[in-house]
Tab-separated table of C-alpha atoms and ligand atoms in Angstrom:
chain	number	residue	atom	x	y	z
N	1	UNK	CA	-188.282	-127.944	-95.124
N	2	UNK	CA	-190.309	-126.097	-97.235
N	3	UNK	CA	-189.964	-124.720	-101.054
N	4	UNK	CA	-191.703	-121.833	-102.546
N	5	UNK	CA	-191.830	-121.998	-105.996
N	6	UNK	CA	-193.602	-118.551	-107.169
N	7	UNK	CA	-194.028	-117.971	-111.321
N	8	UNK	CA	-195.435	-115.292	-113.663
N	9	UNK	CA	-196.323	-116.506	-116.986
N	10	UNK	CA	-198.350	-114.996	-120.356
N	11	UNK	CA	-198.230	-117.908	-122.494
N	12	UNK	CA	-197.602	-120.730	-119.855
N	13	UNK	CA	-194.241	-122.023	-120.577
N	14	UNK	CA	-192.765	-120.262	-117.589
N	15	UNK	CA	-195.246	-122.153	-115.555
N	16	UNK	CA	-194.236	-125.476	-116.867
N	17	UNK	CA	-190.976	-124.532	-116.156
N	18	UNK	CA	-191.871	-123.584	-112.946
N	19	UNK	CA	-194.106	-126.827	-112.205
N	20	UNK	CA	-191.027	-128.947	-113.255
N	21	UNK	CA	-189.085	-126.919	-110.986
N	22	UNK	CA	-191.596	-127.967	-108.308
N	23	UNK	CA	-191.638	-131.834	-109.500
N	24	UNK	CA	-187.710	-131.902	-108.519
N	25	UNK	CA	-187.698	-130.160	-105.477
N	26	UNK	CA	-190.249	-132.703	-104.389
N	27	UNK	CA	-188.385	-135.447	-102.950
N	28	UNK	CA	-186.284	-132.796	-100.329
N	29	UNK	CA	-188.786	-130.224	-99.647
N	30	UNK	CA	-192.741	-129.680	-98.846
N	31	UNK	CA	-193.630	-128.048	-102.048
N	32	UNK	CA	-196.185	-125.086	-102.588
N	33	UNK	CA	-196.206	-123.927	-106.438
N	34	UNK	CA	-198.334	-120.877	-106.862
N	35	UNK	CA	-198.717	-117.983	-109.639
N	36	UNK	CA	-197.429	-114.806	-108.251
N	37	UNK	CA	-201.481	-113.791	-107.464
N	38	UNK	CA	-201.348	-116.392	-104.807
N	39	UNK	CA	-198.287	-115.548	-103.447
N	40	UNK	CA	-198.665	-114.385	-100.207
N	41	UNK	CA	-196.264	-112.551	-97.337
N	42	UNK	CA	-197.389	-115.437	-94.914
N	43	UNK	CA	-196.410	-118.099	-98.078
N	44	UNK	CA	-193.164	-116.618	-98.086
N	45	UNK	CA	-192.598	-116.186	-94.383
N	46	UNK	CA	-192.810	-119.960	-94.087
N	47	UNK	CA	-190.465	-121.068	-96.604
N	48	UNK	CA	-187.039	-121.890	-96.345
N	49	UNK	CA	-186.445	-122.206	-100.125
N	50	UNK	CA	-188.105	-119.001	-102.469
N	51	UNK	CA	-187.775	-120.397	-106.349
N	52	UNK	CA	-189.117	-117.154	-108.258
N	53	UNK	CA	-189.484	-117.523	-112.326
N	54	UNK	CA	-190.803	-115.487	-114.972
N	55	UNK	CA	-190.036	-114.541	-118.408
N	56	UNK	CA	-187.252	-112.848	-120.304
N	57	UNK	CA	-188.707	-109.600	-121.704
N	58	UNK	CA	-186.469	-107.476	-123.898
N	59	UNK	CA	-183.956	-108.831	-122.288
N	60	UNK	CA	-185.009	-108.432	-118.226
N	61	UNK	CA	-188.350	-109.109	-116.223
N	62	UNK	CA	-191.595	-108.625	-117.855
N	63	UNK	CA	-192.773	-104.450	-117.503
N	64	UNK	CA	-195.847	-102.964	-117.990
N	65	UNK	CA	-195.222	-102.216	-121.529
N	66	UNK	CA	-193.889	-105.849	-122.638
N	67	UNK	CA	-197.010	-107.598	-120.876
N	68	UNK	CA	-199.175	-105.179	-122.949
N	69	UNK	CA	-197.293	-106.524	-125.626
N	70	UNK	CA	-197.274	-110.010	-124.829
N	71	UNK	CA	-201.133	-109.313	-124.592
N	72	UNK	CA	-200.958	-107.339	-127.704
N	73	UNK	CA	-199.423	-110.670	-129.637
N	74	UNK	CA	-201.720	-112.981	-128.247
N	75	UNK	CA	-204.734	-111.143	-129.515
N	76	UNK	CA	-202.954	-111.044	-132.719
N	77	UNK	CA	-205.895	-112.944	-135.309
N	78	UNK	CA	-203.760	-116.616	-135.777
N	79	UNK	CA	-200.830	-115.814	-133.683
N	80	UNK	CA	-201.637	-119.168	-132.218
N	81	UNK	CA	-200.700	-117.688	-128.620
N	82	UNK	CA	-203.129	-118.084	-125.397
N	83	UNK	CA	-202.737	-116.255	-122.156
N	84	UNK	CA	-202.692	-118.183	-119.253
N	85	UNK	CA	-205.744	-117.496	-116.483
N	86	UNK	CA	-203.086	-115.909	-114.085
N	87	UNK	CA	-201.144	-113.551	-116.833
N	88	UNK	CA	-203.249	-110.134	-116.188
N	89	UNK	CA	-201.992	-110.210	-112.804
N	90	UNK	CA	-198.910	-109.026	-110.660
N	91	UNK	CA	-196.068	-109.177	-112.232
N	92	UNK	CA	-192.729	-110.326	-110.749
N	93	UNK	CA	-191.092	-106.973	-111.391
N	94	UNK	CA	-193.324	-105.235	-108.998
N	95	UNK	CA	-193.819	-108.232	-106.557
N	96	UNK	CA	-189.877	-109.063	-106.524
N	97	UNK	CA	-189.735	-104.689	-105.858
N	98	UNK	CA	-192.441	-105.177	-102.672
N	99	UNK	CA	-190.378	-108.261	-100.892
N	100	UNK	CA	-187.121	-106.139	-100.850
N	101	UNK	CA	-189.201	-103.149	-99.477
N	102	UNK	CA	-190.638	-105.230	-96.626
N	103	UNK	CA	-187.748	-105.495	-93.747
N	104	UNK	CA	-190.263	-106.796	-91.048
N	105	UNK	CA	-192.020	-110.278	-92.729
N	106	UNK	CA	-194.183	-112.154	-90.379
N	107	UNK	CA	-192.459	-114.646	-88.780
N	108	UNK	CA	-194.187	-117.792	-87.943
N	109	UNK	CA	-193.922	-118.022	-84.172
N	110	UNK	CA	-192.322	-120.338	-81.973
N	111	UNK	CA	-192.298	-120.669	-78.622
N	112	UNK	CA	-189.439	-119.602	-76.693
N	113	UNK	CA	-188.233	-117.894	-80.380
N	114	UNK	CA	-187.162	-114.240	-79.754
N	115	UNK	CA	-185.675	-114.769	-83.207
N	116	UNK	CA	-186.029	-111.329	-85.069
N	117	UNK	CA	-188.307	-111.212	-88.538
N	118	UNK	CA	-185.888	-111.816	-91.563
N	119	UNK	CA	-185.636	-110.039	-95.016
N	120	UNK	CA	-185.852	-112.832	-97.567
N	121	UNK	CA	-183.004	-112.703	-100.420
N	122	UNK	CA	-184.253	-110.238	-103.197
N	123	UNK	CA	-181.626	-110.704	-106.906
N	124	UNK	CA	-180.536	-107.983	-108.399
N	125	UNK	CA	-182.826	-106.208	-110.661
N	126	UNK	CA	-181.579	-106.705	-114.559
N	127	UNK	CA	-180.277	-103.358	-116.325
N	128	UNK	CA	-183.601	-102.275	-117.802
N	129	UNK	CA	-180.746	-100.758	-120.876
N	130	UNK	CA	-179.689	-104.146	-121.696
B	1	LIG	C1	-192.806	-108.622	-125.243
B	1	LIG	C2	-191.881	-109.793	-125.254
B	1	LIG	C3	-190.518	-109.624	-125.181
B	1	LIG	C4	-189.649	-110.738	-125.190
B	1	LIG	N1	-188.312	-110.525	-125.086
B	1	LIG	C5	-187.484	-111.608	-125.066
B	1	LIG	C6	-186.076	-111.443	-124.937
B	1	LIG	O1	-185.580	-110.343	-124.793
B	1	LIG	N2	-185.301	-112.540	-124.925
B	1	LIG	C7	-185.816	-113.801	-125.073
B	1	LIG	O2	-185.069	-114.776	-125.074
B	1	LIG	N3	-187.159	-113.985	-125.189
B	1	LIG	C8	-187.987	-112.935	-125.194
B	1	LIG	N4	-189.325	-113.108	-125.304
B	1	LIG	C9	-189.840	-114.476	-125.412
B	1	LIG	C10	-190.359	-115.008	-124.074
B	1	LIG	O3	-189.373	-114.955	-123.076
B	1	LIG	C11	-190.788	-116.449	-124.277
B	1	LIG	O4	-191.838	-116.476	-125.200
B	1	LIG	C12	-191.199	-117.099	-122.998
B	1	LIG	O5	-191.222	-118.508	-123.180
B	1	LIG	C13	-192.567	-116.661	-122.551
B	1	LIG	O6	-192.850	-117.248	-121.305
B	1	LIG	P1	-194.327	-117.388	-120.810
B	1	LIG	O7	-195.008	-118.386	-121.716
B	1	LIG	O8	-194.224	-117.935	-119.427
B	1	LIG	O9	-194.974	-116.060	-120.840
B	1	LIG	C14	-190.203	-112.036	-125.297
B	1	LIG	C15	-191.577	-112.197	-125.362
B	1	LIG	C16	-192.418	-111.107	-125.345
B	1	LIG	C17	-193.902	-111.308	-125.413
């Protein structure tokens, strides 16, 4: 079996989260832990576990506006905060938006399979009002 674990993080403590989160699954599942940059359709089409983390932003997933912010703090002169190498890139919001779009993920093939291609498990977007 194999777990996904997939994280966004400006500061890094959603990756350590998510790299814990990785450490545990470790004795039941194959484990690939990747920032969401990395995370491929053909990464997800071959797990059987998604794990997808990232952090709370005014109360929901990161936006455009809070990662400037995020940025914004972190160049802050002594705010004592560092981005992490991966924290310019996709963000969960959008990437979380693109898996629900896609209905046909690639399957990886097996012989004899006329299994059709599944739609992984997408949560419910927070209330952006909240
Ligand atoms: C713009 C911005 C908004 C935030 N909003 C919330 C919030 O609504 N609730 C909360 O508990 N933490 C909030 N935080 C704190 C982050 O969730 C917290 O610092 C988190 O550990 C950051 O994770 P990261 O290091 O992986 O980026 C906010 C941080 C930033 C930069």
């Amino acid at each position: 079996m194999r777990a996904l674990v997939v994280y966004e993080s400006m500061y890094g403590n959603t990756q350590v989260t998510a790299g814990n989160i990785a450490d545990g699954l470790r004795g039941d599942y194959e484990v690939t832990l990747v920032p969401l940059a990395e995370a491929t359709a053909e990464l997800v089409a071959g797990a059987d576990l998604l794990v997808a983390g990232a952090p709370t932003h005014m109360h929901g997933l990161p936006s455009t506006s809070s990662r400037r912010m995020a940025a914004q703090a972190a160049a802050k002169e002594g705010s004592g905060l560092r981005m992490t190498p991966g924290a310019r890139g996709p963000g969960m919001r959008d990437w979380l938006k693109d898996l629900g779009r896609r209905t046909a993920w690639p399957r990886p093939s097996t012989p004899g399979s006329t299994a059709s291609p599944r739609s992984p498990a997408v949560p419910a977007a927070p209330s952006p009002s909240c």
